[in-house]
Short mmCIF file of C-alpha atoms in Angstrom, two decimals:
data_model
loop_
_atom_site.label_atom_id
_atom_site.label_comp_id
_atom_site.label_asym_id
_atom_site.label_seq_id
_atom_site.Cartn_x
_atom_site.Cartn_y
_atom_site.Cartn_z
CA UNK R 423 0.00 0.00 0.00
CA UNK R 424 1.34 3.40 -0.96
CA UNK R 425 1.04 5.93 1.87
CA UNK R 426 1.77 9.66 1.99
CA UNK R 427 2.19 12.08 4.90
CA UNK R 428 1.49 15.77 4.23
CA UNK R 429 3.42 17.90 6.74
CA UNK R 430 1.38 21.08 6.55
CA UNK R 431 1.43 24.55 8.11
CA UNK R 432 -2.25 25.31 8.84
CA UNK R 433 -3.24 28.92 9.32
CA UNK R 434 -4.85 29.52 12.71
CA UNK R 435 -8.67 29.95 12.47
CA UNK R 436 -8.64 29.73 8.63
CA UNK R 437 -10.79 26.62 8.25
CA UNK R 438 -11.85 27.26 4.65
CA UNK R 439 -8.33 28.05 3.50
CA UNK R 440 -6.87 25.04 5.25
CA UNK R 441 -9.64 22.83 3.88
CA UNK R 442 -8.91 23.89 0.31
CA UNK R 443 -5.23 23.08 0.76
CA UNK R 444 -6.02 19.66 2.22
CA UNK R 445 -8.42 18.80 -0.60
CA UNK R 446 -5.88 19.95 -3.18
CA UNK R 447 -3.15 17.76 -1.65
CA UNK R 448 -5.48 14.76 -1.53
CA UNK R 449 -6.23 15.17 -5.24
CA UNK R 450 -2.53 15.59 -6.01
CA UNK R 451 -1.43 12.44 -4.22
CA UNK R 452 -4.44 10.36 -5.26
CA UNK R 453 -3.45 11.01 -8.87
CA UNK R 454 0.02 9.67 -8.06
CA UNK R 455 -1.29 6.44 -6.58
CA UNK R 456 -1.43 7.17 -2.85
CA UNK R 457 -3.88 4.84 -1.12
CA UNK R 458 -3.69 6.54 2.29
CA UNK R 459 -2.97 10.26 2.80
CA UNK R 460 -2.35 11.58 6.30
CA UNK R 461 -2.50 15.11 7.70
CA UNK R 462 -1.51 16.36 11.17
CA UNK R 463 -3.61 16.96 14.27
CA UNK R 464 -5.99 19.95 13.89
CA UNK R 465 -4.92 20.40 10.26
CA UNK R 466 -8.10 22.38 9.49
CA UNK R 467 -7.84 24.87 12.36
CA UNK R 468 -4.35 25.31 13.78
CA UNK R 469 -3.59 24.40 17.38
CA UNK R 470 -4.05 27.41 19.69
CA UNK R 471 -7.75 27.95 18.98
CA UNK R 472 -8.50 28.92 22.60
CA UNK R 473 -12.02 30.05 23.43
CA UNK R 474 -12.91 30.19 19.74
CA UNK R 475 -12.87 26.39 19.44
CA UNK R 476 -16.65 26.24 18.85
CA UNK R 477 -16.41 28.66 15.92
CA UNK R 478 -13.94 26.33 14.19
CA UNK R 479 -15.92 23.14 14.82
CA UNK R 480 -17.53 21.08 12.05
CA UNK R 481 -20.18 18.37 12.26
CA UNK R 482 -20.01 15.22 10.20
CA UNK R 483 -22.93 16.53 8.17
CA UNK R 484 -21.27 19.92 7.58
CA UNK R 485 -20.78 20.84 3.91
CA UNK R 486 -17.04 21.15 4.50
CA UNK R 487 -16.75 17.62 5.85
CA UNK R 488 -18.89 16.25 3.04
CA UNK R 489 -16.56 17.93 0.52
CA UNK R 490 -13.52 16.56 2.30
CA UNK R 491 -14.93 13.03 2.34
CA UNK R 492 -15.90 13.25 -1.34
CA UNK R 493 -12.31 14.23 -2.18
CA UNK R 494 -11.13 10.81 -1.00
CA UNK R 495 -12.91 8.99 -3.83
CA UNK R 496 -10.35 6.46 -5.01
CA UNK R 497 -8.15 6.78 -1.94
CA UNK R 498 -8.34 7.27 1.85
CA UNK R 499 -7.38 10.10 4.19
CA UNK R 500 -6.96 10.90 7.88
CA UNK R 501 -7.37 14.61 8.68
CA UNK R 502 -7.29 16.37 12.05
CA UNK R 503 -10.07 18.86 12.86
CA UNK R 504 -12.49 19.96 15.60
CA UNK R 505 -15.64 17.87 15.58
CA UNK R 506 -18.97 19.00 17.03
CA UNK R 507 -21.26 16.11 17.88
CA UNK R 508 -25.04 16.15 17.59
CA UNK R 509 -25.19 16.62 21.37
CA UNK R 510 -22.94 19.71 21.00
CA UNK R 511 -19.85 18.23 22.55
CA UNK R 512 -16.56 19.24 20.93
CA UNK R 513 -13.65 16.93 20.17
CA UNK R 514 -10.09 17.12 18.98
CA UNK R 515 -10.74 14.58 16.27
CA UNK R 516 -9.43 12.85 13.17
CA UNK R 517 -11.73 12.26 10.23
CA UNK R 518 -11.22 8.87 8.60
CA UNK R 519 -12.65 8.91 5.09
CA UNK R 520 -12.32 6.06 2.59
CA UNK R 521 -13.28 6.07 -1.10
CA UNK R 522 -15.51 9.12 -0.80
CA UNK R 523 -17.30 8.07 2.38
CA UNK R 524 -16.94 9.00 6.05
CA UNK R 525 -15.87 5.88 7.90
CA UNK R 526 -15.73 7.37 11.41
CA UNK R 527 -14.07 10.03 13.55
CA UNK R 528 -11.41 9.12 16.05
CA UNK R 529 -11.71 11.37 19.09
CA UNK R 530 -8.61 12.15 21.13
CA UNK R 531 -8.87 10.43 24.50
CA UNK R 532 -6.11 11.86 26.69
CA UNK R 533 -6.43 15.63 26.58
CA UNK R 534 -3.50 17.60 28.08
CA UNK R 535 -4.30 20.42 30.47
CA UNK R 536 -0.96 21.69 31.74
CA UNK R 537 1.70 24.17 30.68
CA UNK R 538 0.62 25.84 27.45
CA UNK R 539 -1.92 23.11 26.75
CA UNK R 540 -5.58 23.70 27.59
CA UNK R 541 -7.40 21.08 25.55
CA UNK R 542 -9.31 19.59 28.47
CA UNK R 543 -10.71 23.05 29.14
CA UNK R 544 -12.50 23.05 25.80
CA UNK R 545 -12.78 19.52 24.43
CA UNK R 546 -14.52 16.34 25.50
CA UNK R 547 -12.50 13.14 25.54
CA UNK R 548 -13.09 10.20 23.25
CA UNK R 549 -14.31 6.86 24.54
CA UNK R 550 -13.16 4.28 21.96
CA UNK R 551 -10.08 2.99 20.14
CA UNK R 552 -11.54 1.67 16.87
CA UNK R 553 -9.55 -0.26 14.27
CA UNK R 554 -10.56 -0.24 10.61
CA UNK R 555 -9.67 -2.34 7.60
CA UNK R 556 -7.91 -0.71 4.65
CA UNK R 557 -6.85 -3.08 1.90
CA UNK R 558 -4.86 -5.86 3.56
CA UNK R 559 -4.16 -3.88 6.73
CA UNK R 560 -5.85 -3.18 10.06
CA UNK R 561 -5.34 0.47 11.00
CA UNK R 562 -5.60 2.28 14.35
CA UNK R 563 -5.54 6.08 14.67
CA UNK R 564 -4.12 8.00 17.63
CA UNK R 565 -3.78 11.72 18.35
CA UNK R 566 -0.71 13.16 20.07
CA UNK R 567 -0.98 12.70 23.85
CA UNK R 568 -2.74 9.36 23.35
CA UNK R 569 0.67 7.85 22.52
CA UNK R 570 1.99 8.93 25.93
CA UNK R 571 -0.49 6.52 27.56
CA UNK R 572 0.63 2.98 26.62
CA UNK R 573 -2.73 1.40 27.41
CA UNK R 574 -4.24 3.02 24.30
CA UNK R 575 -1.77 1.64 21.73
CA UNK R 576 -2.16 -1.74 23.43
CA UNK R 577 -5.92 -1.57 22.77
CA UNK R 578 -5.13 -1.15 19.10
CA UNK R 579 -2.82 -4.16 19.17
CA UNK R 580 -5.46 -6.24 20.98
CA UNK R 581 -7.60 -5.63 17.88
CA UNK R 582 -4.81 -6.86 15.57
CA UNK R 583 -3.70 -3.47 14.26
CA UNK R 584 -0.95 -3.62 11.61
CA UNK R 585 -0.57 0.14 11.23
CA UNK R 586 -0.67 3.05 13.66
CA UNK R 587 -1.56 6.42 12.19
CA UNK R 588 -0.17 8.90 14.72
CA UNK R 589 -1.04 12.55 14.14
CA UNK R 590 0.23 15.28 16.45
CA UNK R 591 1.15 18.94 16.95
CA UNK R 592 4.54 19.07 18.66
CA UNK R 593 6.45 22.31 19.10
CA UNK R 594 9.82 23.19 20.50
CA UNK R 595 9.82 24.67 24.00
CA UNK R 596 6.21 23.85 24.85
CA UNK R 597 7.37 21.48 27.61
CA UNK R 598 10.21 23.67 28.88
CA UNK R 599 13.92 23.69 28.18
CA UNK R 600 14.60 20.48 30.15
CA UNK R 601 12.55 18.38 27.74
CA UNK R 602 13.30 17.77 24.04
CA UNK R 603 10.12 17.09 22.09
CA UNK R 604 11.96 16.07 18.93
CA UNK R 605 14.05 13.42 20.68
CA UNK R 606 11.09 12.16 22.72
CA UNK R 607 8.79 11.69 19.73
CA UNK R 608 11.48 9.92 17.74
CA UNK R 609 11.93 7.48 20.64
CA UNK R 610 8.19 6.92 21.12
CA UNK R 611 7.46 6.44 17.42
CA UNK R 612 10.17 3.81 17.07
CA UNK R 613 9.35 2.14 20.40
CA UNK R 614 5.77 1.25 19.48
CA UNK R 615 6.74 0.09 15.98
CA UNK R 616 9.50 -2.16 17.33
CA UNK R 617 7.69 -3.60 20.35
CA UNK R 618 4.36 -4.21 18.62
CA UNK R 619 5.76 -5.03 15.18
CA UNK R 620 3.63 -2.49 13.31
CA UNK R 621 4.13 0.31 10.82
CA UNK R 622 3.89 3.70 12.51
CA UNK R 623 2.89 6.57 10.21
CA UNK R 624 3.62 9.76 12.14
CA UNK R 625 2.41 13.19 10.97
CA UNK R 626 3.50 16.40 12.71
CA UNK R 627 2.91 19.95 11.51
CA UNK R 628 5.24 22.90 11.00
CA UNK R 629 4.94 26.66 11.45
CA UNK R 630 5.02 29.37 14.08
CA UNK R 631 1.97 29.71 16.28
CA UNK R 632 1.05 30.44 19.88
CA UNK R 633 -1.41 32.02 22.31
CA UNK R 634 -0.23 35.46 21.25
CA UNK R 635 -1.73 34.87 17.80
CA UNK R 636 -5.26 35.10 19.23
CA UNK R 637 -4.65 38.22 21.36
CA UNK R 638 -6.83 40.59 19.38
CA UNK R 639 -9.60 38.02 19.18
CA UNK R 640 -10.42 36.42 22.49
CA UNK R 641 -8.09 37.92 25.11
CA UNK R 642 -7.55 41.40 26.45
CA UNK R 643 -4.05 42.86 26.57
CA UNK R 644 -4.00 42.32 30.33
CA UNK R 645 -5.07 38.71 30.03
CA UNK R 646 -2.17 37.80 27.77
CA UNK R 647 0.51 39.96 29.34
CA UNK R 648 2.19 36.90 30.86
CA UNK R 649 1.19 34.38 28.19
CA UNK R 650 3.92 32.45 26.38
CA UNK R 651 4.93 33.66 22.94
CA UNK R 652 4.76 31.68 19.72
CA UNK R 653 6.01 28.13 19.46
CA UNK R 654 7.81 26.54 16.55
CA UNK R 655 6.20 23.33 15.35
CA UNK R 656 9.11 21.26 14.10
CA UNK R 657 7.69 18.75 11.61
CA UNK R 658 9.94 15.73 11.18
CA UNK R 659 7.04 13.48 10.15
CA UNK R 660 8.20 9.93 9.61
CA UNK R 661 7.31 6.41 8.57
CA UNK R 662 8.69 3.67 10.81
CA UNK R 663 8.74 0.02 9.81
CA UNK R 664 7.86 -2.97 12.07
CA UNK R 665 11.52 -3.36 13.09
CA UNK R 666 11.54 0.18 14.48
CA UNK R 667 13.62 1.49 11.58
CA UNK R 668 13.03 4.81 9.86
CA UNK R 669 11.81 4.35 6.28
CA UNK R 670 11.57 8.03 5.43
CA UNK R 671 11.55 11.28 7.38
CA UNK R 672 10.33 14.76 6.44
CA UNK R 673 12.41 17.90 6.84
CA UNK R 674 12.48 19.85 10.08
CA UNK R 675 10.75 23.24 10.24
CA UNK R 676 9.59 23.17 6.61
CA UNK R 677 6.46 22.05 4.84
CA UNK R 678 7.16 18.69 3.27
CA UNK R 679 5.54 15.53 1.95
CA UNK R 680 6.93 12.04 2.29
CA UNK R 681 5.68 8.66 1.20
CA UNK R 682 6.54 4.99 1.05
CA UNK R 683 5.16 1.64 0.00
CA UNK R 684 4.42 -0.59 2.97
CA UNK R 685 3.81 -4.31 2.64
CA UNK R 686 2.59 -7.21 4.70
CA UNK R 687 5.72 -9.27 4.06
CA UNK R 688 7.77 -7.14 6.44
CA UNK R 689 5.05 -7.46 9.08
CA UNK R 690 5.24 -11.22 8.57
CA UNK R 691 9.04 -11.26 8.84
CA UNK R 692 8.98 -9.31 12.09
CA UNK R 693 6.37 -11.57 13.66
CA UNK R 694 8.35 -14.67 12.70
CA UNK R 695 11.76 -13.41 13.83
CA UNK R 696 10.63 -11.49 16.92
CA UNK R 697 7.19 -12.78 17.97
CA UNK R 698 6.86 -10.56 21.03
CA UNK R 699 3.07 -10.74 21.05
CA UNK R 700 2.64 -14.42 20.23
CA UNK R 701 1.63 -15.34 23.78
CA UNK R 702 0.04 -12.05 24.76
CA UNK R 703 -3.22 -12.68 26.61
CA UNK R 704 -5.67 -9.73 26.76
CA UNK R 705 -7.87 -11.77 29.10
CA UNK R 706 -5.04 -11.86 31.65
CA UNK R 707 -4.71 -8.07 31.34
CA UNK R 708 -8.46 -7.71 31.85
CA UNK R 709 -8.44 -9.92 34.95
CA UNK R 710 -5.53 -8.03 36.51
CA UNK R 711 -7.15 -4.66 35.82
CA UNK R 712 -10.38 -5.84 37.39
CA UNK R 713 -8.47 -7.05 40.47
CA UNK R 714 -6.60 -3.75 40.77
CA UNK R 715 -9.71 -1.63 40.26
CA UNK R 716 -11.60 -3.65 42.85
CA UNK R 717 -8.89 -2.90 45.40
CA UNK R 718 -7.57 -6.44 45.87
CA UNK R 719 -3.87 -5.71 45.53
CA UNK R 720 -2.79 -8.94 47.19
CA UNK R 721 -0.03 -7.40 49.25
CA UNK R 722 2.68 -9.85 50.32
CA UNK R 723 3.95 -9.41 53.88
CA UNK R 724 7.61 -9.89 54.78
CA UNK R 725 6.70 -13.03 56.72
CA UNK R 726 4.92 -14.50 53.73
CA UNK R 727 7.84 -13.58 51.49
CA UNK R 728 10.29 -15.42 53.78
CA UNK R 729 8.06 -18.53 53.57
CA UNK R 730 8.17 -18.33 49.79
CA UNK R 731 11.98 -18.04 49.81
CA UNK R 732 12.26 -21.07 52.14
CA UNK R 733 9.97 -23.06 49.89
CA UNK R 734 7.22 -23.32 52.50
CA UNK R 735 4.73 -21.42 50.35
CA UNK R 736 4.38 -21.02 46.67
#
């Protein structure tokens, strides 16, 4: 399957402009044989939407989303946007559209609410980790902070995912000077591919953006006097193979597009040579979680431990 990652620089609040660019890139890569085209988190809105999140939101029956889905005729796409549900909840979401039809929306589950991040202030969290079939592959979608919670990728693997589509908005300095986002994401992306034996298709954005960009819109001068400045989204989108090796990587700090052909034979090779998950038992995980959540931690006292060591108890 031929896959393409579009490392874009969305303009904050410019939904229509961003939408046109996304549709144009889908048409461009579909004509060149791409079967899956991936865009970053919040590709239709920009990241620091603040209190204007509801103005940028689209429903699945919105004309814009219908146009976007129609543009995938003959291919498939994953596109980050703000979704408004019928019950008027708002989600940091990823539209999954295949062959001109909306398949579903993945809704970000773990919403950060610390430092410069305020997603939990505005968005509802998702409740499911769905896996969908595309050609010969099972595909799971995750958004940014979801990958920092290992239980969520595991839920994809428990449903036999072959591919992770990981879309995010990572910027330099947003976590302080002691933490390197570029290094951390490169480690995480390779870790999941290597441990689970899957392809990881990772799409980050580029561009300069920050809370200061919305000053004249939803904050007074006093309210933003101490707000952080703009942040530089660094790009570096990449495709990682099931052995945790980089297949291709986009440029840093520039708009770019990268692609590769992925095949099931490498998945097969990895699972034969390094069958980490052969004996994985989700039912065991379920039982242990139920025991933990019910409060039965089965503490072992020192006396009991000494009996075990002496062979009196096992």
